[in-house]
PDB file of C-alpha atoms in Angstrom:
ATOM      1  CA  UNK A  58     -18.313  28.784  71.908  1.00 92.00           C
ATOM      2  CA  UNK A  59     -15.187  29.329  69.821  1.00 97.00           C
ATOM      3  CA  UNK A  60     -12.003  30.512  71.496  1.00 98.00           C
ATOM      4  CA  UNK A  61     -10.104  33.651  70.475  1.00 98.00           C
ATOM      5  CA  UNK A  62      -6.626  34.640  71.607  1.00 98.00           C
ATOM      6  CA  UNK A  63      -5.673  38.327  71.741  1.00 98.00           C
ATOM      7  CA  UNK A  64      -1.958  38.904  72.214  1.00 97.00           C
ATOM      8  CA  UNK A  65      -1.668  42.391  73.656  1.00 96.00           C
ATOM      9  CA  UNK A  66      -4.813  43.609  75.402  1.00 94.00           C
ATOM     10  CA  UNK A  67      -3.973  47.302  75.342  1.00 93.00           C
ATOM     11  CA  UNK A  68      -6.223  50.038  73.973  1.00 96.00           C
ATOM     12  CA  UNK A  69      -7.047  48.267  70.707  1.00 97.00           C
ATOM     13  CA  UNK A  70      -6.914  44.748  72.143  1.00 97.00           C
ATOM     14  CA  UNK A  71      -9.436  45.728  74.820  1.00 97.00           C
ATOM     15  CA  UNK A  72     -11.866  47.110  72.251  1.00 98.00           C
ATOM     16  CA  UNK A  73     -11.509  43.949  70.151  1.00 98.00           C
ATOM     17  CA  UNK A  74     -12.090  41.735  73.190  1.00 98.00           C
ATOM     18  CA  UNK A  75     -15.200  43.641  74.257  1.00 97.00           C
ATOM     19  CA  UNK A  76     -16.633  43.617  70.732  1.00 98.00           C
ATOM     20  CA  UNK A  77     -15.966  39.932  70.075  1.00 98.00           C
ATOM     21  CA  UNK A  78     -16.685  38.461  73.521  1.00 97.00           C
ATOM     22  CA  UNK A  79     -20.349  37.950  72.627  1.00 96.00           C
ATOM     23  CA  UNK A  80     -19.308  35.267  70.126  1.00 96.00           C
ATOM     24  CA  UNK A  81     -15.932  34.097  71.442  1.00 98.00           C
ATOM     25  CA  UNK A  82     -14.392  32.978  74.696  1.00 98.00           C
ATOM     26  CA  UNK A  83     -11.503  35.417  75.129  1.00 98.00           C
ATOM     27  CA  UNK A  84      -7.948  34.381  75.997  1.00 98.00           C
ATOM     28  CA  UNK A  85      -5.814  37.494  76.416  1.00 97.00           C
ATOM     29  CA  UNK A  86      -2.259  38.473  77.295  1.00 97.00           C
ATOM     30  CA  UNK A  87      -1.061  41.533  79.166  1.00 95.00           C
ATOM     31  CA  UNK A  88       2.233  42.795  80.582  1.00 91.00           C
ATOM     32  CA  UNK A  89       1.157  43.980  84.046  1.00 90.00           C
ATOM     33  CA  UNK A  90      -0.530  42.403  87.054  1.00 91.00           C
ATOM     34  CA  UNK A  91      -2.973  45.305  87.466  1.00 89.00           C
ATOM     35  CA  UNK A  92      -4.241  44.893  83.907  1.00 92.00           C
ATOM     36  CA  UNK A  93      -4.398  41.109  84.356  1.00 93.00           C
ATOM     37  CA  UNK A  94      -6.752  41.465  87.311  1.00 91.00           C
ATOM     38  CA  UNK A  95      -8.973  43.855  85.360  1.00 93.00           C
ATOM     39  CA  UNK A  96      -9.161  41.566  82.346  1.00 96.00           C
ATOM     40  CA  UNK A  97      -9.926  38.533  84.485  1.00 94.00           C
ATOM     41  CA  UNK A  98     -12.720  40.523  86.115  1.00 94.00           C
ATOM     42  CA  UNK A  99     -14.301  40.844  82.661  1.00 95.00           C
ATOM     43  CA  UNK A 100     -14.358  37.077  82.353  1.00 96.00           C
ATOM     44  CA  UNK A 101     -11.329  36.704  80.095  1.00 97.00           C
ATOM     45  CA  UNK A 102      -8.650  34.047  80.583  1.00 97.00           C
ATOM     46  CA  UNK A 103      -5.556  36.204  80.929  1.00 96.00           C
ATOM     47  CA  UNK A 104      -1.860  35.360  80.779  1.00 96.00           C
ATOM     48  CA  UNK A 105       0.869  37.661  82.104  1.00 95.00           C
ATOM     49  CA  UNK A 106       3.655  37.746  79.501  1.00 94.00           C
ATOM     50  CA  UNK A 107       6.311  40.127  78.238  1.00 91.00           C
ATOM     51  CA  UNK A 108       8.253  39.915  74.993  1.00 90.00           C
ATOM     52  CA  UNK A 109      11.721  41.284  75.800  1.00 88.00           C
ATOM     53  CA  UNK A 110      13.854  42.870  73.104  1.00 86.00           C
ATOM     54  CA  UNK A 111      16.473  40.171  73.523  1.00 90.00           C
ATOM     55  CA  UNK A 112      15.706  36.597  72.437  1.00 90.00           C
ATOM     56  CA  UNK A 113      14.645  34.525  75.442  1.00 89.00           C
ATOM     57  CA  UNK A 114      15.548  30.860  75.107  1.00 85.00           C
ATOM     58  CA  UNK A 115      13.245  30.147  78.066  1.00 86.00           C
ATOM     59  CA  UNK A 116      10.162  31.577  76.324  1.00 92.00           C
ATOM     60  CA  UNK A 117       7.459  28.916  76.491  1.00 94.00           C
ATOM     61  CA  UNK A 118       4.635  28.240  74.071  1.00 96.00           C
ATOM     62  CA  UNK A 119       1.312  29.691  75.214  1.00 97.00           C
ATOM     63  CA  UNK A 120      -0.239  26.803  77.104  1.00 94.00           C
ATOM     64  CA  UNK A 121      -3.711  27.472  75.699  1.00 94.00           C
ATOM     65  CA  UNK A 122      -2.649  27.973  72.065  1.00 96.00           C
ATOM     66  CA  UNK A 123      -3.755  24.493  70.968  1.00 95.00           C
ATOM     67  CA  UNK A 124      -7.309  25.262  72.154  1.00 96.00           C
ATOM     68  CA  UNK A 125      -7.677  28.500  70.173  1.00 98.00           C
ATOM     69  CA  UNK A 126      -9.596  28.887  66.927  1.00 98.00           C
ATOM     70  CA  UNK A 127      -8.007  32.237  66.055  1.00 98.00           C
ATOM     71  CA  UNK A 128      -5.334  34.639  67.298  1.00 98.00           C
ATOM     72  CA  UNK A 129      -5.099  38.415  66.954  1.00 98.00           C
ATOM     73  CA  UNK A 130      -1.629  39.890  67.478  1.00 97.00           C
ATOM     74  CA  UNK A 131      -2.328  43.435  68.678  1.00 95.00           C
ATOM     75  CA  UNK A 132       1.086  44.518  69.941  1.00 87.00           C
ATOM     76  CA  UNK A 133       3.729  46.356  67.839  1.00 74.00           C
ATOM     77  CA  UNK A 134       6.650  44.345  66.553  1.00 69.00           C
ATOM     78  CA  UNK A 135       7.878  46.885  64.011  1.00 61.00           C
ATOM     79  CA  UNK A 136       9.290  49.696  66.149  1.00 51.00           C
ATOM     80  CA  UNK A 137       8.457  53.329  65.493  1.00 47.00           C
ATOM     81  CA  UNK A 138       8.033  54.488  61.922  1.00 48.00           C
ATOM     82  CA  UNK A 139      11.420  55.029  60.338  1.00 44.00           C
ATOM     83  CA  UNK A 140      13.353  53.676  63.328  1.00 45.00           C
ATOM     84  CA  UNK A 141      16.321  51.355  62.940  1.00 45.00           C
ATOM     85  CA  UNK A 142      15.807  49.627  66.274  1.00 48.00           C
ATOM     86  CA  UNK A 143      16.340  45.877  65.750  1.00 53.00           C
ATOM     87  CA  UNK A 144      13.297  43.833  66.729  1.00 68.00           C
ATOM     88  CA  UNK A 145      14.668  40.379  65.904  1.00 84.00           C
ATOM     89  CA  UNK A 146      14.792  39.102  69.488  1.00 89.00           C
ATOM     90  CA  UNK A 147      11.327  40.382  70.363  1.00 90.00           C
ATOM     91  CA  UNK A 148       9.891  38.771  67.228  1.00 91.00           C
ATOM     92  CA  UNK A 149      11.567  35.442  68.005  1.00 93.00           C
ATOM     93  CA  UNK A 150       9.961  35.503  71.434  1.00 93.00           C
ATOM     94  CA  UNK A 151       6.547  36.043  69.865  1.00 95.00           C
ATOM     95  CA  UNK A 152       7.029  33.157  67.432  1.00 95.00           C
ATOM     96  CA  UNK A 153       8.062  30.847  70.280  1.00 95.00           C
ATOM     97  CA  UNK A 154       5.009  31.912  72.267  1.00 96.00           C
ATOM     98  CA  UNK A 155       2.643  31.069  69.381  1.00 97.00           C
ATOM     99  CA  UNK A 156       4.330  27.732  68.670  1.00 96.00           C
ATOM    100  CA  UNK A 157       2.935  25.851  65.663  1.00 96.00           C
ATOM    101  CA  UNK A 158      -0.531  27.416  65.692  1.00 97.00           C
ATOM    102  CA  UNK A 159      -2.602  26.365  62.677  1.00 94.00           C
ATOM    103  CA  UNK A 160      -5.762  28.436  63.162  1.00 97.00           C
ATOM    104  CA  UNK A 161      -6.857  31.758  61.707  1.00 98.00           C
ATOM    105  CA  UNK A 162      -4.430  34.562  62.542  1.00 98.00           C
ATOM    106  CA  UNK A 163      -4.449  38.366  62.380  1.00 98.00           C
ATOM    107  CA  UNK A 164      -1.446  40.654  62.625  1.00 97.00           C
ATOM    108  CA  UNK A 165      -2.048  44.374  63.221  1.00 97.00           C
ATOM    109  CA  UNK A 166       0.472  46.268  61.141  1.00 96.00           C
ATOM    110  CA  UNK A 167       0.359  49.969  60.286  1.00 95.00           C
ATOM    111  CA  UNK A 168      -0.045  52.262  57.289  1.00 96.00           C
ATOM    112  CA  UNK A 169       3.308  53.611  58.480  1.00 94.00           C
ATOM    113  CA  UNK A 170       4.926  50.940  56.278  1.00 94.00           C
ATOM    114  CA  UNK A 171       4.195  53.144  53.237  1.00 96.00           C
ATOM    115  CA  UNK A 172       6.661  55.874  52.231  1.00 95.00           C
ATOM    116  CA  UNK A 173       6.009  59.510  53.087  1.00 94.00           C
ATOM    117  CA  UNK A 174       5.217  60.347  49.474  1.00 95.00           C
ATOM    118  CA  UNK A 175       2.433  62.447  48.004  1.00 96.00           C
ATOM    119  CA  UNK A 176       0.275  59.763  46.394  1.00 96.00           C
ATOM    120  CA  UNK A 177      -2.513  57.282  47.094  1.00 97.00           C
ATOM    121  CA  UNK A 178      -1.135  53.957  48.293  1.00 98.00           C
ATOM    122  CA  UNK A 179      -2.773  50.577  47.695  1.00 98.00           C
ATOM    123  CA  UNK A 180      -1.739  47.207  49.116  1.00 98.00           C
ATOM    124  CA  UNK A 181      -0.104  46.056  45.886  1.00 97.00           C
ATOM    125  CA  UNK A 182       2.253  49.045  45.997  1.00 97.00           C
ATOM    126  CA  UNK A 183       4.093  47.301  48.823  1.00 97.00           C
ATOM    127  CA  UNK A 184       3.641  43.509  49.122  1.00 97.00           C
ATOM    128  CA  UNK A 185       3.849  42.199  52.679  1.00 96.00           C
ATOM    129  CA  UNK A 186       6.754  39.933  51.721  1.00 95.00           C
ATOM    130  CA  UNK A 187       8.797  43.099  51.095  1.00 94.00           C
ATOM    131  CA  UNK A 188       7.999  44.602  54.508  1.00 93.00           C
ATOM    132  CA  UNK A 189      10.360  43.268  57.169  1.00 91.00           C
ATOM    133  CA  UNK A 190       7.942  43.934  60.024  1.00 91.00           C
ATOM    134  CA  UNK A 191       5.240  41.877  58.265  1.00 94.00           C
ATOM    135  CA  UNK A 192       7.240  39.211  56.476  1.00 94.00           C
ATOM    136  CA  UNK A 193       8.720  37.788  59.691  1.00 93.00           C
ATOM    137  CA  UNK A 194       5.272  36.479  60.692  1.00 95.00           C
ATOM    138  CA  UNK A 195       4.413  35.306  57.166  1.00 96.00           C
ATOM    139  CA  UNK A 196       7.592  33.227  56.913  1.00 96.00           C
ATOM    140  CA  UNK A 197       6.287  30.938  59.669  1.00 96.00           C
ATOM    141  CA  UNK A 198       2.552  31.558  59.334  1.00 97.00           C
ATOM    142  CA  UNK A 199       1.821  32.300  55.647  1.00 97.00           C
ATOM    143  CA  UNK A 200      -1.921  32.133  56.319  1.00 97.00           C
ATOM    144  CA  UNK A 201      -1.773  35.275  58.506  1.00 98.00           C
ATOM    145  CA  UNK A 202      -4.051  38.199  57.669  1.00 98.00           C
ATOM    146  CA  UNK A 203      -2.120  41.483  57.674  1.00 98.00           C
ATOM    147  CA  UNK A 204      -4.195  44.512  58.693  1.00 98.00           C
ATOM    148  CA  UNK A 205      -2.473  47.822  57.950  1.00 97.00           C
ATOM    149  CA  UNK A 206      -4.235  50.126  60.367  1.00 97.00           C
ATOM    150  CA  UNK A 207      -4.496  53.874  60.022  1.00 97.00           C
ATOM    151  CA  UNK A 208      -4.141  56.196  63.018  1.00 97.00           C
ATOM    152  CA  UNK A 209      -6.175  54.641  65.842  1.00 97.00           C
ATOM    153  CA  UNK A 210      -9.047  56.888  66.852  1.00 98.00           C
ATOM    154  CA  UNK A 211     -12.464  56.837  68.551  1.00 98.00           C
ATOM    155  CA  UNK A 212     -13.819  57.269  72.053  1.00 96.00           C
ATOM    156  CA  UNK A 213     -11.447  59.470  74.028  1.00 94.00           C
ATOM    157  CA  UNK A 214      -8.959  59.418  71.138  1.00 96.00           C
ATOM    158  CA  UNK A 215      -9.960  62.404  69.029  1.00 97.00           C
ATOM    159  CA  UNK A 216      -7.620  64.682  67.121  1.00 96.00           C
ATOM    160  CA  UNK A 217      -9.072  67.745  68.893  1.00 95.00           C
ATOM    161  CA  UNK A 218      -7.660  66.439  72.198  1.00 96.00           C
ATOM    162  CA  UNK A 219      -4.030  66.566  71.061  1.00 95.00           C
ATOM    163  CA  UNK A 220      -1.439  69.257  70.376  1.00 94.00           C
ATOM    164  CA  UNK A 221      -1.179  68.882  66.591  1.00 93.00           C
ATOM    165  CA  UNK A 222       1.314  70.269  64.063  1.00 94.00           C
ATOM    166  CA  UNK A 223       1.168  70.331  60.234  1.00 94.00           C
ATOM    167  CA  UNK A 224      -2.523  71.221  60.226  1.00 94.00           C
ATOM    168  CA  UNK A 225      -2.697  71.119  56.422  1.00 93.00           C
ATOM    169  CA  UNK A 226      -1.666  67.443  56.313  1.00 95.00           C
ATOM    170  CA  UNK A 227      -4.246  64.902  55.159  1.00 97.00           C
ATOM    171  CA  UNK A 228      -5.191  62.244  57.722  1.00 97.00           C
ATOM    172  CA  UNK A 229      -5.337  58.468  57.363  1.00 98.00           C
ATOM    173  CA  UNK A 230      -7.355  57.558  60.448  1.00 98.00           C
ATOM    174  CA  UNK A 231      -9.573  54.657  61.468  1.00 98.00           C
ATOM    175  CA  UNK A 232     -12.230  54.364  64.181  1.00 98.00           C
ATOM    176  CA  UNK A 233     -11.759  51.375  66.467  1.00 98.00           C
ATOM    177  CA  UNK A 234     -15.360  50.281  65.852  1.00 98.00           C
ATOM    178  CA  UNK A 235     -14.572  49.757  62.174  1.00 98.00           C
ATOM    179  CA  UNK A 236     -11.446  47.754  63.026  1.00 98.00           C
ATOM    180  CA  UNK A 237     -13.573  45.512  65.241  1.00 98.00           C
ATOM    181  CA  UNK A 238     -16.147  45.111  62.465  1.00 98.00           C
ATOM    182  CA  UNK A 239     -13.473  44.196  59.899  1.00 98.00           C
ATOM    183  CA  UNK A 240     -12.018  41.503  62.174  1.00 98.00           C
ATOM    184  CA  UNK A 241     -15.472  40.195  63.064  1.00 98.00           C
ATOM    185  CA  UNK A 242     -16.422  39.817  59.402  1.00 98.00           C
ATOM    186  CA  UNK A 243     -13.112  38.176  58.503  1.00 98.00           C
ATOM    187  CA  UNK A 244     -13.507  35.712  61.369  1.00 98.00           C
ATOM    188  CA  UNK A 245     -17.012  34.775  60.267  1.00 98.00           C
ATOM    189  CA  UNK A 246     -15.871  34.293  56.660  1.00 97.00           C
ATOM    190  CA  UNK A 247     -12.753  32.312  57.702  1.00 97.00           C
ATOM    191  CA  UNK A 248     -10.511  34.542  55.576  1.00 98.00           C
ATOM    192  CA  UNK A 249      -6.782  33.865  55.480  1.00 98.00           C
ATOM    193  CA  UNK A 250      -3.663  35.300  53.784  1.00 98.00           C
ATOM    194  CA  UNK A 251      -5.264  38.708  53.210  1.00 98.00           C
ATOM    195  CA  UNK A 252      -3.534  42.097  53.288  1.00 98.00           C
ATOM    196  CA  UNK A 253      -5.879  45.036  53.840  1.00 98.00           C
ATOM    197  CA  UNK A 254      -5.502  48.743  54.433  1.00 98.00           C
ATOM    198  CA  UNK A 255      -7.955  49.421  57.251  1.00 98.00           C
ATOM    199  CA  UNK A 256      -8.392  53.171  56.901  1.00 98.00           C
ATOM    200  CA  UNK A 257     -11.432  55.449  56.734  1.00 98.00           C
ATOM    201  CA  UNK A 258     -12.104  56.288  53.050  1.00 98.00           C
ATOM    202  CA  UNK A 259     -12.393  60.063  53.611  1.00 97.00           C
ATOM    203  CA  UNK A 260      -9.141  62.020  54.060  1.00 97.00           C
ATOM    204  CA  UNK A 261      -9.716  65.573  55.306  1.00 96.00           C
ATOM    205  CA  UNK A 262      -6.783  67.597  56.582  1.00 95.00           C
ATOM    206  CA  UNK A 263      -6.050  67.894  60.289  1.00 96.00           C
ATOM    207  CA  UNK A 264      -7.473  71.382  60.682  1.00 94.00           C
ATOM    208  CA  UNK A 265     -10.780  70.280  59.130  1.00 95.00           C
ATOM    209  CA  UNK A 266     -10.989  67.363  61.548  1.00 96.00           C
ATOM    210  CA  UNK A 267     -10.185  69.441  64.624  1.00 96.00           C
ATOM    211  CA  UNK A 268     -12.650  72.189  63.728  1.00 95.00           C
ATOM    212  CA  UNK A 269     -15.434  69.697  63.010  1.00 95.00           C
ATOM    213  CA  UNK A 270     -14.809  67.895  66.292  1.00 95.00           C
ATOM    214  CA  UNK A 271     -14.969  71.236  68.130  1.00 95.00           C
ATOM    215  CA  UNK A 272     -18.157  72.157  66.254  1.00 94.00           C
ATOM    216  CA  UNK A 273     -16.373  75.139  64.700  1.00 93.00           C
ATOM    217  CA  UNK A 274     -16.697  76.301  61.080  1.00 89.00           C
ATOM    218  CA  UNK A 275     -13.788  75.645  58.767  1.00 82.00           C
ATOM    219  CA  UNK A 276     -12.944  78.718  56.739  1.00 77.00           C
ATOM    220  CA  UNK A 277      -9.601  77.629  55.312  1.00 77.00           C
ATOM    221  CA  UNK A 278      -8.777  76.063  51.982  1.00 82.00           C
ATOM    222  CA  UNK A 279      -9.109  72.275  52.030  1.00 84.00           C
ATOM    223  CA  UNK A 280      -5.915  70.398  51.225  1.00 87.00           C
ATOM    224  CA  UNK A 281      -6.286  68.595  47.902  1.00 85.00           C
ATOM    225  CA  UNK A 282      -3.063  66.608  47.612  1.00 92.00           C
ATOM    226  CA  UNK A 283      -1.023  64.504  49.990  1.00 96.00           C
ATOM    227  CA  UNK A 284      -0.214  60.995  51.184  1.00 97.00           C
ATOM    228  CA  UNK A 285      -3.389  58.924  51.408  1.00 98.00           C
ATOM    229  CA  UNK A 286      -4.022  55.225  51.988  1.00 98.00           C
ATOM    230  CA  UNK A 287      -6.791  53.537  50.029  1.00 98.00           C
ATOM    231  CA  UNK A 288      -9.197  51.049  51.664  1.00 98.00           C
ATOM    232  CA  UNK A 289     -10.812  50.194  48.307  1.00 98.00           C
ATOM    233  CA  UNK A 290      -9.584  46.595  48.316  1.00 98.00           C
ATOM    234  CA  UNK A 291     -11.238  46.006  51.697  1.00 98.00           C
ATOM    235  CA  UNK A 292     -14.451  47.657  50.511  1.00 98.00           C
ATOM    236  CA  UNK A 293     -14.681  45.722  47.248  1.00 98.00           C
ATOM    237  CA  UNK A 294     -13.522  42.265  48.389  1.00 98.00           C
ATOM    238  CA  UNK A 295     -15.514  42.206  51.617  1.00 97.00           C
ATOM    239  CA  UNK A 296     -18.376  44.487  50.626  1.00 98.00           C
ATOM    240  CA  UNK A 297     -17.405  46.398  53.758  1.00 98.00           C
ATOM    241  CA  UNK A 298     -19.292  49.493  54.863  1.00 98.00           C
ATOM    242  CA  UNK A 299     -17.621  51.822  57.330  1.00 98.00           C
ATOM    243  CA  UNK A 300     -19.676  53.002  60.291  1.00 98.00           C
ATOM    244  CA  UNK A 301     -17.270  55.946  60.560  1.00 98.00           C
ATOM    245  CA  UNK A 302     -16.076  56.787  57.018  1.00 98.00           C
ATOM    246  CA  UNK A 303     -15.135  60.402  57.823  1.00 97.00           C
ATOM    247  CA  UNK A 304     -12.651  61.295  60.630  1.00 97.00           C
ATOM    248  CA  UNK A 305     -14.339  64.688  61.037  1.00 96.00           C
ATOM    249  CA  UNK A 306     -17.250  62.905  62.697  1.00 96.00           C
ATOM    250  CA  UNK A 307     -15.509  60.270  64.812  1.00 97.00           C
ATOM    251  CA  UNK A 308     -16.896  62.065  67.894  1.00 94.00           C
ATOM    252  CA  UNK A 309     -20.536  61.415  66.991  1.00 91.00           C
TER     253      UNK A 309
END
């Protein structure tokens, strides 16, 4: 069985591990002892590691990295959208931890890299080499796949469960099941050096989503213009079909 490393087994990392564990032996990292025990109980090989904001000269290379066939980096190394918080030290710690890994690699970025402008954004509008929070990994590992994820949804994460403002704003959301399916297909096809927007292709506004998820009629006027992220490159290059193409029905 092939071996897969997941750096950051939080909400998304856990879903990825569960989805892929049927085909891969999972090697995971977490930041707390309580989570480590839970992950080990699932049969994963778990390492307790933190990536401090300051560069740590004592940071060691992951002892199992040479055994891995692929790595998914599922922890944020970009800071909050629009923030000026320097992440240089934290990123250096990550690079030390990975060492000179040569296998297939995935880096979970965000559609937050695109400007807050009323238009449809495609990958070529903003090359990864021009995005600081993506280029740092490409400089050392140019074969890395960059996945620009929309708002993470699915399961208990539904828009109806949150206190939401700007109800007329279009959404760029993605169900975790579709993220898992994208990664699974890319692993099987041994894809490298790809940049994909991983976003559901339908972009209703927030009020539409909330009403649909509450099984209420929507009587307002649907928003027609706004900032949207296109997944067309993913669809066409990978012949990818979303299980959850419409955020209004992520609860079904």
